Amino acid sequence: MLLGALEAGGTKMVASIGDEHGKIIDRASFPTLSPSETMPALIAYFKQHAIEGLGIACFGPLDLNHDSDTYGYITTTPKQGWGNYPILPELCSALGVPTEIDTDVGAAALAEFELGAAKGLGSCLYMTVGTGVGGGVIANGALVHGLVHPEVGHILLKPHPKDPTPNGFCPFHEGCLEGLAMGPSFDKRWGISSKDLPTDHIGWEIEAYYLAQLCEMAIVVLSSECIILGGGVMQQKFLFPMIREQTLKLLNGYVAHDRVLNHIDQMIVEPGLGIHSGVTGALLLGAHAARK
């Protein structure tokens, strides 16, 4: 099955051609300018290929309610020109193929669940920690949608006692996960990027503490069997054992499950698909749309 996949980001749009197994055949990248500039280039690219379905992994917020008049719209994004934009209807109409959409992190969660680190399990949380912090949730084998879609990056946290900026840097909330743990918080807090911060700097202890609070929440609230941490900040691999240790401290033995107590290294993990979680998830969305 030949499928199209669109990773729609605030900086660039990556269009790919592949199959339902996640194999990528071709790829092209376009800067995210205004819709009137960006969409014709995307449509022209996909029209070159005889795709049977299209999956969109998109920045949000999105309307993912199939019964809504604005299903498939980007909603209240601050990205100029893209607020309340009907990205799914426009692509579906122009290309004439079945199309499905989810958040970028929702698509990545789907890919990791079906083909990656959470394969064979019933639930997982995928988080990206980079320019922002976002998460996709799988429960009972399906992506979680409800009132809207999960906005895990905006849970409120207990500040680390040594954090000089305990309110964080989110323009919407004081002390939320994104404002405290996103990549740009390193520059704002310490005057240096995460990739250049020494491994013994207190900043990493603080980062691990905040991400451990996320993991503790995922275990006690979502009962996730696997927590997958991706994104630019998580390229610092030494963070993983620090997060696992802090998570166990926060749980304090309360969730007495063998997977937590004895196999936490198999529970809080890197993406099994590496940097390809997003595009693979978009291909899977496209395959689902084509089968329906």
PDB file of C-alpha atoms in Angstrom:
ATOM      1  CA  MET A   1       0.000   0.000   0.000  1.00  0.00           C
ATOM      2  CA  LEU A   2       1.493   3.338  -1.078  1.00  0.00           C
ATOM      3  CA  LEU A   3       0.847   6.031   1.513  1.00  0.00           C
ATOM      4  CA  GLY A   4       1.574   9.681   2.132  1.00  0.00           C
ATOM      5  CA  ALA A   5       2.777  11.000   5.464  1.00  0.00           C
ATOM      6  CA  LEU A   6       2.945  14.623   6.551  1.00  0.00           C
ATOM      7  CA  GLU A   7       4.877  15.737   9.626  1.00  0.00           C
ATOM      8  CA  ALA A   8       3.519  19.253  10.014  1.00  0.00           C
ATOM      9  CA  GLY A   9       5.721  21.353  12.270  1.00  0.00           C
ATOM     10  CA  GLY A  10       5.871  25.000  13.145  1.00  0.00           C
ATOM     11  CA  THR A  11       9.229  25.423  11.395  1.00  0.00           C
ATOM     12  CA  LYS A  12       9.058  22.902   8.553  1.00  0.00           C
ATOM     13  CA  MET A  13       6.691  20.472   6.882  1.00  0.00           C
ATOM     14  CA  VAL A  14       8.175  17.074   6.035  1.00  0.00           C
ATOM     15  CA  ALA A  15       6.268  15.100   3.404  1.00  0.00           C
ATOM     16  CA  SER A  16       7.054  11.420   2.885  1.00  0.00           C
ATOM     17  CA  ILE A  17       5.953   8.491   0.783  1.00  0.00           C
ATOM     18  CA  GLY A  18       6.024   5.022   2.321  1.00  0.00           C
ATOM     19  CA  ASP A  19       4.025   1.942   3.237  1.00  0.00           C
ATOM     20  CA  GLU A  20       1.987   0.580   6.135  1.00  0.00           C
ATOM     21  CA  HIS A  21       5.075  -1.117   7.595  1.00  0.00           C
ATOM     22  CA  GLY A  22       6.859   2.193   8.103  1.00  0.00           C
ATOM     23  CA  LYS A  23       9.211   1.857   5.127  1.00  0.00           C
ATOM     24  CA  ILE A  24      10.021   5.302   3.708  1.00  0.00           C
ATOM     25  CA  ILE A  25      10.470   5.513  -0.073  1.00  0.00           C
ATOM     26  CA  ASP A  26      10.793   9.255  -0.634  1.00  0.00           C
ATOM     27  CA  ARG A  27      10.881  12.442   1.437  1.00  0.00           C
ATOM     28  CA  ALA A  28      10.826  16.214   0.897  1.00  0.00           C
ATOM     29  CA  SER A  29      10.955  19.155   3.310  1.00  0.00           C
ATOM     30  CA  PHE A  30       9.214  22.524   2.982  1.00  0.00           C
ATOM     31  CA  PRO A  31       9.460  25.577   5.259  1.00  0.00           C
ATOM     32  CA  THR A  32       6.298  26.352   7.217  1.00  0.00           C
ATOM     33  CA  LEU A  33       5.331  29.693   5.730  1.00  0.00           C
ATOM     34  CA  SER A  34       1.745  30.906   5.354  1.00  0.00           C
ATOM     35  CA  PRO A  35      -0.858  28.316   4.302  1.00  0.00           C
ATOM     36  CA  SER A  36      -1.184  30.002   0.884  1.00  0.00           C
ATOM     37  CA  GLU A  37       2.541  29.451   0.320  1.00  0.00           C
ATOM     38  CA  THR A  38       3.019  26.070   1.990  1.00  0.00           C
ATOM     39  CA  MET A  39      -0.062  24.066   1.062  1.00  0.00           C
ATOM     40  CA  PRO A  40       0.322  24.208  -2.763  1.00  0.00           C
ATOM     41  CA  ALA A  41       3.854  22.817  -2.456  1.00  0.00           C
ATOM     42  CA  LEU A  42       2.656  19.960  -0.255  1.00  0.00           C
ATOM     43  CA  ILE A  43      -0.264  19.161  -2.527  1.00  0.00           C
ATOM     44  CA  ALA A  44       1.971  19.166  -5.610  1.00  0.00           C
ATOM     45  CA  TYR A  45       4.404  16.776  -3.906  1.00  0.00           C
ATOM     46  CA  PHE A  46       1.743  14.240  -2.932  1.00  0.00           C
ATOM     47  CA  LYS A  47       0.074  14.450  -6.347  1.00  0.00           C
ATOM     48  CA  GLN A  48       3.272  13.122  -7.905  1.00  0.00           C
ATOM     49  CA  HIS A  49       2.626   9.775  -6.227  1.00  0.00           C
ATOM     50  CA  ALA A  50      -0.355   7.432  -6.488  1.00  0.00           C
ATOM     51  CA  ILE A  51      -0.997   7.327  -2.739  1.00  0.00           C
ATOM     52  CA  GLU A  52      -3.972   5.393  -1.361  1.00  0.00           C
ATOM     53  CA  GLY A  53      -4.173   7.254   1.930  1.00  0.00           C
ATOM     54  CA  LEU A  54      -2.619  10.158   3.799  1.00  0.00           C
ATOM     55  CA  GLY A  55      -1.702  10.487   7.465  1.00  0.00           C
ATOM     56  CA  ILE A  56      -1.042  13.855   9.092  1.00  0.00           C
ATOM     57  CA  ALA A  57       1.032  14.204  12.275  1.00  0.00           C
ATOM     58  CA  CYS A  58       0.504  17.866  13.088  1.00  0.00           C
ATOM     59  CA  PHE A  59       1.417  20.541  15.591  1.00  0.00           C
ATOM     60  CA  GLY A  60      -1.571  21.630  17.627  1.00  0.00           C
ATOM     61  CA  PRO A  61      -3.861  22.213  19.224  1.00  0.00           C
ATOM     62  CA  LEU A  62      -6.146  20.263  16.887  1.00  0.00           C
ATOM     63  CA  ASP A  63      -9.835  19.441  16.701  1.00  0.00           C
ATOM     64  CA  LEU A  64      -9.867  15.626  16.663  1.00  0.00           C
ATOM     65  CA  ASN A  65     -13.582  15.113  17.277  1.00  0.00           C
ATOM     66  CA  HIS A  66     -14.902  13.273  14.210  1.00  0.00           C
ATOM     67  CA  ASP A  67     -18.403  14.652  14.853  1.00  0.00           C
ATOM     68  CA  SER A  68     -17.225  18.265  14.927  1.00  0.00           C
ATOM     69  CA  ASP A  69     -17.776  20.694  12.062  1.00  0.00           C
ATOM     70  CA  THR A  70     -14.122  21.666  12.440  1.00  0.00           C
ATOM     71  CA  TYR A  71     -12.651  18.152  12.609  1.00  0.00           C
ATOM     72  CA  GLY A  72      -9.087  18.221  11.306  1.00  0.00           C
ATOM     73  CA  TYR A  73      -8.580  21.931  11.960  1.00  0.00           C
ATOM     74  CA  ILE A  74      -5.559  23.441  13.659  1.00  0.00           C
ATOM     75  CA  THR A  75      -7.239  25.532  16.356  1.00  0.00           C
ATOM     76  CA  THR A  76      -5.654  28.085  18.712  1.00  0.00           C
ATOM     77  CA  THR A  77      -2.030  27.889  17.593  1.00  0.00           C
ATOM     78  CA  PRO A  78       0.052  31.080  17.890  1.00  0.00           C
ATOM     79  CA  LYS A  79       1.667  30.168  14.552  1.00  0.00           C
ATOM     80  CA  GLN A  80       0.754  33.122  12.350  1.00  0.00           C
ATOM     81  CA  GLY A  81      -1.747  32.283   9.620  1.00  0.00           C
ATOM     82  CA  TRP A  82      -2.467  28.768  10.853  1.00  0.00           C
ATOM     83  CA  GLY A  83      -5.022  29.487  13.586  1.00  0.00           C
ATOM     84  CA  ASN A  84      -8.365  27.776  12.856  1.00  0.00           C
ATOM     85  CA  TYR A  85      -6.937  26.404   9.618  1.00  0.00           C
ATOM     86  CA  PRO A  86      -8.642  23.336   8.013  1.00  0.00           C
ATOM     87  CA  ILE A  87      -5.495  21.380   7.229  1.00  0.00           C
ATOM     88  CA  LEU A  88      -7.167  17.962   6.938  1.00  0.00           C
ATOM     89  CA  PRO A  89     -10.158  19.111   4.830  1.00  0.00           C
ATOM     90  CA  GLU A  90      -7.880  21.055   2.494  1.00  0.00           C
ATOM     91  CA  LEU A  91      -5.539  18.116   1.865  1.00  0.00           C
ATOM     92  CA  CYS A  92      -8.352  15.585   1.642  1.00  0.00           C
ATOM     93  CA  SER A  93     -10.216  17.708  -0.900  1.00  0.00           C
ATOM     94  CA  ALA A  94      -7.137  18.457  -3.006  1.00  0.00           C
ATOM     95  CA  LEU A  95      -5.810  14.896  -3.089  1.00  0.00           C
ATOM     96  CA  GLY A  96      -9.051  12.909  -3.077  1.00  0.00           C
ATOM     97  CA  VAL A  97      -7.723  10.166  -0.807  1.00  0.00           C
ATOM     98  CA  PRO A  98      -8.792   9.006   2.674  1.00  0.00           C
ATOM     99  CA  THR A  99      -6.976  11.122   5.252  1.00  0.00           C
ATOM    100  CA  GLU A 100      -6.506  10.876   9.006  1.00  0.00           C
ATOM    101  CA  ILE A 101      -4.898  13.307  11.447  1.00  0.00           C
ATOM    102  CA  ASP A 102      -3.515  13.328  14.974  1.00  0.00           C
ATOM    103  CA  THR A 103      -1.060  15.391  16.949  1.00  0.00           C
ATOM    104  CA  ASP A 104       2.614  14.917  16.178  1.00  0.00           C
ATOM    105  CA  VAL A 105       3.121  13.221  19.551  1.00  0.00           C
ATOM    106  CA  GLY A 106      -0.044  11.162  19.165  1.00  0.00           C
ATOM    107  CA  ALA A 107       1.262   9.778  15.882  1.00  0.00           C
ATOM    108  CA  ALA A 108       4.622   9.025  17.487  1.00  0.00           C
ATOM    109  CA  ALA A 109       2.871   7.227  20.354  1.00  0.00           C
ATOM    110  CA  LEU A 110       0.942   5.117  17.832  1.00  0.00           C
ATOM    111  CA  ALA A 111       4.147   4.179  16.025  1.00  0.00           C
ATOM    112  CA  GLU A 112       5.974   3.234  19.207  1.00  0.00           C
ATOM    113  CA  PHE A 113       2.962   1.194  20.332  1.00  0.00           C
ATOM    114  CA  GLU A 114       2.580  -0.750  17.097  1.00  0.00           C
ATOM    115  CA  LEU A 115       6.185  -1.054  15.923  1.00  0.00           C
ATOM    116  CA  GLY A 116       8.534   0.384  18.555  1.00  0.00           C
ATOM    117  CA  ALA A 117       9.367   0.344  22.243  1.00  0.00           C
ATOM    118  CA  ALA A 118       5.816  -0.459  23.425  1.00  0.00           C
ATOM    119  CA  LYS A 119       5.077  -3.195  20.887  1.00  0.00           C
ATOM    120  CA  GLY A 120       3.186  -6.060  22.513  1.00  0.00           C
ATOM    121  CA  LEU A 121       1.916  -3.957  25.424  1.00  0.00           C
ATOM    122  CA  GLY A 122      -1.553  -2.528  25.978  1.00  0.00           C
ATOM    123  CA  SER A 123      -0.656   1.039  26.887  1.00  0.00           C
ATOM    124  CA  CYS A 124       2.087   3.650  26.700  1.00  0.00           C
ATOM    125  CA  LEU A 125       2.923   7.315  27.008  1.00  0.00           C
ATOM    126  CA  TYR A 126       5.172   8.935  24.411  1.00  0.00           C
ATOM    127  CA  MET A 127       6.725  12.279  25.382  1.00  0.00           C
ATOM    128  CA  THR A 128       8.895  14.612  23.383  1.00  0.00           C
ATOM    129  CA  VAL A 129      11.135  16.977  25.336  1.00  0.00           C
ATOM    130  CA  GLY A 130      12.561  19.564  22.991  1.00  0.00           C
ATOM    131  CA  THR A 131      11.518  23.041  21.888  1.00  0.00           C
ATOM    132  CA  GLY A 132       8.295  22.247  23.733  1.00  0.00           C
ATOM    133  CA  VAL A 133       7.021  19.314  25.752  1.00  0.00           C
ATOM    134  CA  GLY A 134       4.111  17.216  24.521  1.00  0.00           C
ATOM    135  CA  GLY A 135       2.733  13.735  24.917  1.00  0.00           C
ATOM    136  CA  GLY A 136       0.594  11.126  23.209  1.00  0.00           C
ATOM    137  CA  VAL A 137      -1.252   8.488  25.230  1.00  0.00           C
ATOM    138  CA  ILE A 138      -2.268   4.952  24.263  1.00  0.00           C
ATOM    139  CA  ALA A 139      -4.727   3.179  26.586  1.00  0.00           C
ATOM    140  CA  ASN A 140      -6.452  -0.144  25.930  1.00  0.00           C
ATOM    141  CA  GLY A 141      -4.728  -0.274  22.562  1.00  0.00           C
ATOM    142  CA  ALA A 142      -6.036   3.062  21.234  1.00  0.00           C
ATOM    143  CA  LEU A 143      -5.017   6.711  21.167  1.00  0.00           C
ATOM    144  CA  VAL A 144      -6.666   8.707  23.940  1.00  0.00           C
ATOM    145  CA  HIS A 145      -8.908  11.593  22.874  1.00  0.00           C
ATOM    146  CA  GLY A 146     -11.586  13.193  24.997  1.00  0.00           C
ATOM    147  CA  LEU A 147     -12.586  16.769  25.655  1.00  0.00           C
ATOM    148  CA  VAL A 148      -9.595  17.600  23.436  1.00  0.00           C
ATOM    149  CA  HIS A 149      -6.346  15.656  23.102  1.00  0.00           C
ATOM    150  CA  PRO A 150      -3.841  15.127  25.942  1.00  0.00           C
ATOM    151  CA  GLU A 151      -1.775  18.208  26.815  1.00  0.00           C
ATOM    152  CA  VAL A 152       0.631  16.439  29.134  1.00  0.00           C
ATOM    153  CA  GLY A 153       3.211  19.202  28.823  1.00  0.00           C
ATOM    154  CA  HIS A 154       1.010  21.483  30.894  1.00  0.00           C
ATOM    155  CA  ILE A 155       0.644  19.458  34.073  1.00  0.00           C
ATOM    156  CA  LEU A 156       1.702  21.524  37.091  1.00  0.00           C
ATOM    157  CA  LEU A 157       4.775  20.378  39.017  1.00  0.00           C
ATOM    158  CA  LYS A 158       6.382  20.799  42.403  1.00  0.00           C
ATOM    159  CA  PRO A 159       9.460  23.015  41.875  1.00  0.00           C
ATOM    160  CA  HIS A 160      12.922  21.692  42.659  1.00  0.00           C
ATOM    161  CA  PRO A 161      14.291  23.462  45.778  1.00  0.00           C
ATOM    162  CA  LYS A 162      17.483  24.435  43.902  1.00  0.00           C
ATOM    163  CA  ASP A 163      15.753  25.765  40.790  1.00  0.00           C
ATOM    164  CA  PRO A 164      16.516  29.496  40.496  1.00  0.00           C
ATOM    165  CA  THR A 165      13.492  29.923  38.187  1.00  0.00           C
ATOM    166  CA  PRO A 166      10.751  27.821  39.867  1.00  0.00           C
ATOM    167  CA  ASN A 167       7.920  29.411  37.878  1.00  0.00           C
ATOM    168  CA  GLY A 168       9.353  28.235  34.554  1.00  0.00           C
ATOM    169  CA  PHE A 169       8.919  29.946  31.208  1.00  0.00           C
ATOM    170  CA  CYS A 170       5.483  28.991  29.901  1.00  0.00           C
ATOM    171  CA  PRO A 171       3.424  32.042  28.827  1.00  0.00           C
ATOM    172  CA  PHE A 172       0.225  30.312  29.991  1.00  0.00           C
ATOM    173  CA  HIS A 173       1.080  28.626  33.319  1.00  0.00           C
ATOM    174  CA  GLU A 174       3.510  29.073  36.173  1.00  0.00           C
ATOM    175  CA  GLY A 175       5.321  25.880  37.091  1.00  0.00           C
ATOM    176  CA  CYS A 176       4.115  23.600  34.296  1.00  0.00           C
ATOM    177  CA  LEU A 177       6.194  20.775  32.834  1.00  0.00           C
ATOM    178  CA  GLU A 178       6.809  22.495  29.497  1.00  0.00           C
ATOM    179  CA  GLY A 179       7.853  25.767  31.094  1.00  0.00           C
ATOM    180  CA  LEU A 180      10.232  24.009  33.465  1.00  0.00           C
ATOM    181  CA  ALA A 181      11.706  21.213  31.331  1.00  0.00           C
ATOM    182  CA  MET A 182      11.654  22.248  27.652  1.00  0.00           C
ATOM    183  CA  GLY A 183      14.916  22.752  25.810  1.00  0.00           C
ATOM    184  CA  PRO A 184      14.760  26.582  25.794  1.00  0.00           C
ATOM    185  CA  SER A 185      14.473  26.575  29.598  1.00  0.00           C
ATOM    186  CA  PHE A 186      18.174  25.649  29.782  1.00  0.00           C
ATOM    187  CA  ASP A 187      19.220  28.785  27.916  1.00  0.00           C
ATOM    188  CA  LYS A 188      16.889  30.959  29.973  1.00  0.00           C
ATOM    189  CA  ARG A 189      17.786  29.415  33.331  1.00  0.00           C
ATOM    190  CA  TRP A 190      21.526  28.802  32.929  1.00  0.00           C
ATOM    191  CA  GLY A 191      22.526  30.871  29.903  1.00  0.00           C
ATOM    192  CA  ILE A 192      23.665  27.752  28.035  1.00  0.00           C
ATOM    193  CA  SER A 193      21.918  25.184  25.832  1.00  0.00           C
ATOM    194  CA  SER A 194      21.184  21.668  27.010  1.00  0.00           C
ATOM    195  CA  LYS A 195      23.664  20.164  24.558  1.00  0.00           C
ATOM    196  CA  ASP A 196      26.470  22.260  26.042  1.00  0.00           C
ATOM    197  CA  LEU A 197      25.599  21.966  29.743  1.00  0.00           C
ATOM    198  CA  PRO A 198      28.236  19.888  31.630  1.00  0.00           C
ATOM    199  CA  THR A 199      26.993  16.480  32.727  1.00  0.00           C
ATOM    200  CA  ASP A 200      27.727  17.231  36.403  1.00  0.00           C
ATOM    201  CA  HIS A 201      25.750  20.510  36.384  1.00  0.00           C
ATOM    202  CA  ILE A 202      22.872  20.840  38.887  1.00  0.00           C
ATOM    203  CA  GLY A 203      20.622  21.582  35.913  1.00  0.00           C
ATOM    204  CA  TRP A 204      20.479  17.893  35.034  1.00  0.00           C
ATOM    205  CA  GLU A 205      19.386  16.915  38.544  1.00  0.00           C
ATOM    206  CA  ILE A 206      16.611  19.496  38.247  1.00  0.00           C
ATOM    207  CA  GLU A 207      15.601  18.279  34.780  1.00  0.00           C
ATOM    208  CA  ALA A 208      15.486  14.650  35.946  1.00  0.00           C
ATOM    209  CA  TYR A 209      13.345  15.675  38.928  1.00  0.00           C
ATOM    210  CA  TYR A 210      10.768  17.350  36.687  1.00  0.00           C
ATOM    211  CA  LEU A 211      10.635  14.489  34.185  1.00  0.00           C
ATOM    212  CA  ALA A 212      10.376  11.989  37.048  1.00  0.00           C
ATOM    213  CA  GLN A 213       7.249  13.797  38.239  1.00  0.00           C
ATOM    214  CA  LEU A 214       5.821  13.237  34.760  1.00  0.00           C
ATOM    215  CA  CYS A 215       6.717   9.529  34.942  1.00  0.00           C
ATOM    216  CA  GLU A 216       5.186   9.172  38.396  1.00  0.00           C
ATOM    217  CA  MET A 217       1.986  10.772  37.093  1.00  0.00           C
ATOM    218  CA  ALA A 218       1.922   8.437  34.082  1.00  0.00           C
ATOM    219  CA  ILE A 219       2.204   5.410  36.364  1.00  0.00           C
ATOM    220  CA  VAL A 220      -0.362   6.390  39.002  1.00  0.00           C
ATOM    221  CA  VAL A 221      -2.884   8.246  36.785  1.00  0.00           C
ATOM    222  CA  LEU A 222      -2.599   6.606  33.361  1.00  0.00           C
ATOM    223  CA  SER A 223      -1.236   3.252  34.540  1.00  0.00           C
ATOM    224  CA  SER A 224       1.057   3.305  31.506  1.00  0.00           C
ATOM    225  CA  GLU A 225       3.079   0.140  30.934  1.00  0.00           C
ATOM    226  CA  CYS A 226       5.796   2.000  29.049  1.00  0.00           C
ATOM    227  CA  ILE A 227       6.977   5.622  29.139  1.00  0.00           C
ATOM    228  CA  ILE A 228       8.944   6.632  26.050  1.00  0.00           C
ATOM    229  CA  LEU A 229      10.978   9.835  26.243  1.00  0.00           C
ATOM    230  CA  GLY A 230      12.150  11.380  22.981  1.00  0.00           C
ATOM    231  CA  GLY A 231      13.121  14.798  21.661  1.00  0.00           C
ATOM    232  CA  GLY A 232      16.290  16.851  21.629  1.00  0.00           C
ATOM    233  CA  VAL A 233      16.827  17.080  25.380  1.00  0.00           C
ATOM    234  CA  MET A 234      16.602  13.302  25.725  1.00  0.00           C
ATOM    235  CA  GLN A 235      19.600  12.860  23.421  1.00  0.00           C
ATOM    236  CA  GLN A 236      21.558  13.243  26.664  1.00  0.00           C
ATOM    237  CA  LYS A 237      21.379   9.521  27.433  1.00  0.00           C
ATOM    238  CA  PHE A 238      22.750   9.865  30.967  1.00  0.00           C
ATOM    239  CA  LEU A 239      19.396  11.437  31.892  1.00  0.00           C
ATOM    240  CA  PHE A 240      17.541   8.129  31.723  1.00  0.00           C
ATOM    241  CA  PRO A 241      19.026   6.445  34.829  1.00  0.00           C
ATOM    242  CA  MET A 242      18.630   9.727  36.732  1.00  0.00           C
ATOM    243  CA  ILE A 243      14.934   9.902  35.807  1.00  0.00           C
ATOM    244  CA  ARG A 244      14.354   6.258  36.703  1.00  0.00           C
ATOM    245  CA  GLU A 245      15.993   6.713  40.109  1.00  0.00           C
ATOM    246  CA  GLN A 246      13.956   9.841  40.860  1.00  0.00           C
ATOM    247  CA  THR A 247      10.732   8.155  39.721  1.00  0.00           C
ATOM    248  CA  LEU A 248      11.255   5.285  42.149  1.00  0.00           C
ATOM    249  CA  LYS A 249      11.895   7.779  44.946  1.00  0.00           C
ATOM    250  CA  LEU A 250       8.692   9.637  44.176  1.00  0.00           C
ATOM    251  CA  LEU A 251       6.648   6.420  44.034  1.00  0.00           C
ATOM    252  CA  ASN A 252       8.164   5.331  47.367  1.00  0.00           C
ATOM    253  CA  GLY A 253       7.120   1.706  46.858  1.00  0.00           C
ATOM    254  CA  TYR A 254       3.430   2.534  46.475  1.00  0.00           C
ATOM    255  CA  VAL A 255       2.966   0.873  43.070  1.00  0.00           C
ATOM    256  CA  ALA A 256       4.323  -2.543  44.005  1.00  0.00           C
ATOM    257  CA  HIS A 257       4.390  -3.990  40.503  1.00  0.00           C
ATOM    258  CA  ASP A 258       7.331  -6.058  39.322  1.00  0.00           C
ATOM    259  CA  ARG A 259       7.673  -3.919  36.184  1.00  0.00           C
ATOM    260  CA  VAL A 260       8.166  -0.847  38.366  1.00  0.00           C
ATOM    261  CA  LEU A 261      10.197  -2.342  41.192  1.00  0.00           C
ATOM    262  CA  ASN A 262      12.543  -4.575  39.200  1.00  0.00           C
ATOM    263  CA  HIS A 263      12.342  -3.536  35.536  1.00  0.00           C
ATOM    264  CA  ILE A 264      12.112   0.247  35.562  1.00  0.00           C
ATOM    265  CA  ASP A 265      14.873   0.281  32.927  1.00  0.00           C
ATOM    266  CA  GLN A 266      12.438  -1.463  30.558  1.00  0.00           C
ATOM    267  CA  MET A 267       9.611   0.882  31.474  1.00  0.00           C
ATOM    268  CA  ILE A 268      11.165   4.347  31.090  1.00  0.00           C
ATOM    269  CA  VAL A 269      12.937   4.050  27.759  1.00  0.00           C
ATOM    270  CA  GLU A 270      14.181   5.706  24.573  1.00  0.00           C
ATOM    271  CA  PRO A 271      12.049   5.563  21.400  1.00  0.00           C
ATOM    272  CA  GLY A 272      12.416   2.213  19.721  1.00  0.00           C
ATOM    273  CA  LEU A 273      12.091   3.874  16.312  1.00  0.00           C
ATOM    274  CA  GLY A 274      14.627   6.587  17.057  1.00  0.00           C
ATOM    275  CA  ILE A 275      13.941   9.783  15.136  1.00  0.00           C
ATOM    276  CA  HIS A 276      11.423   8.032  12.860  1.00  0.00           C
ATOM    277  CA  SER A 277       8.516   7.734  15.327  1.00  0.00           C
ATOM    278  CA  GLY A 278       6.644  10.696  13.846  1.00  0.00           C
ATOM    279  CA  VAL A 279       6.799   9.739  10.175  1.00  0.00           C
ATOM    280  CA  THR A 280       6.053   6.097  10.973  1.00  0.00           C
ATOM    281  CA  GLY A 281       3.012   7.167  12.968  1.00  0.00           C
ATOM    282  CA  ALA A 282       1.799   9.329  10.093  1.00  0.00           C
ATOM    283  CA  LEU A 283       2.121   6.369   7.716  1.00  0.00           C
ATOM    284  CA  LEU A 284       0.101   4.224  10.135  1.00  0.00           C
ATOM    285  CA  LEU A 285      -2.597   6.913  10.273  1.00  0.00           C
ATOM    286  CA  GLY A 286      -2.669   6.936   6.477  1.00  0.00           C
ATOM    287  CA  ALA A 287      -2.975   3.150   6.386  1.00  0.00           C
ATOM    288  CA  HIS A 288      -5.854   3.269   8.868  1.00  0.00           C
ATOM    289  CA  ALA A 289      -7.642   5.874   6.771  1.00  0.00           C
ATOM    290  CA  ALA A 290      -7.174   3.829   3.586  1.00  0.00           C
ATOM    291  CA  ARG A 291      -8.518   0.647   5.201  1.00  0.00           C
ATOM    292  CA  LYS A 292     -11.627   2.452   6.462  1.00  0.00           C
TER     293      LYS A 292
END
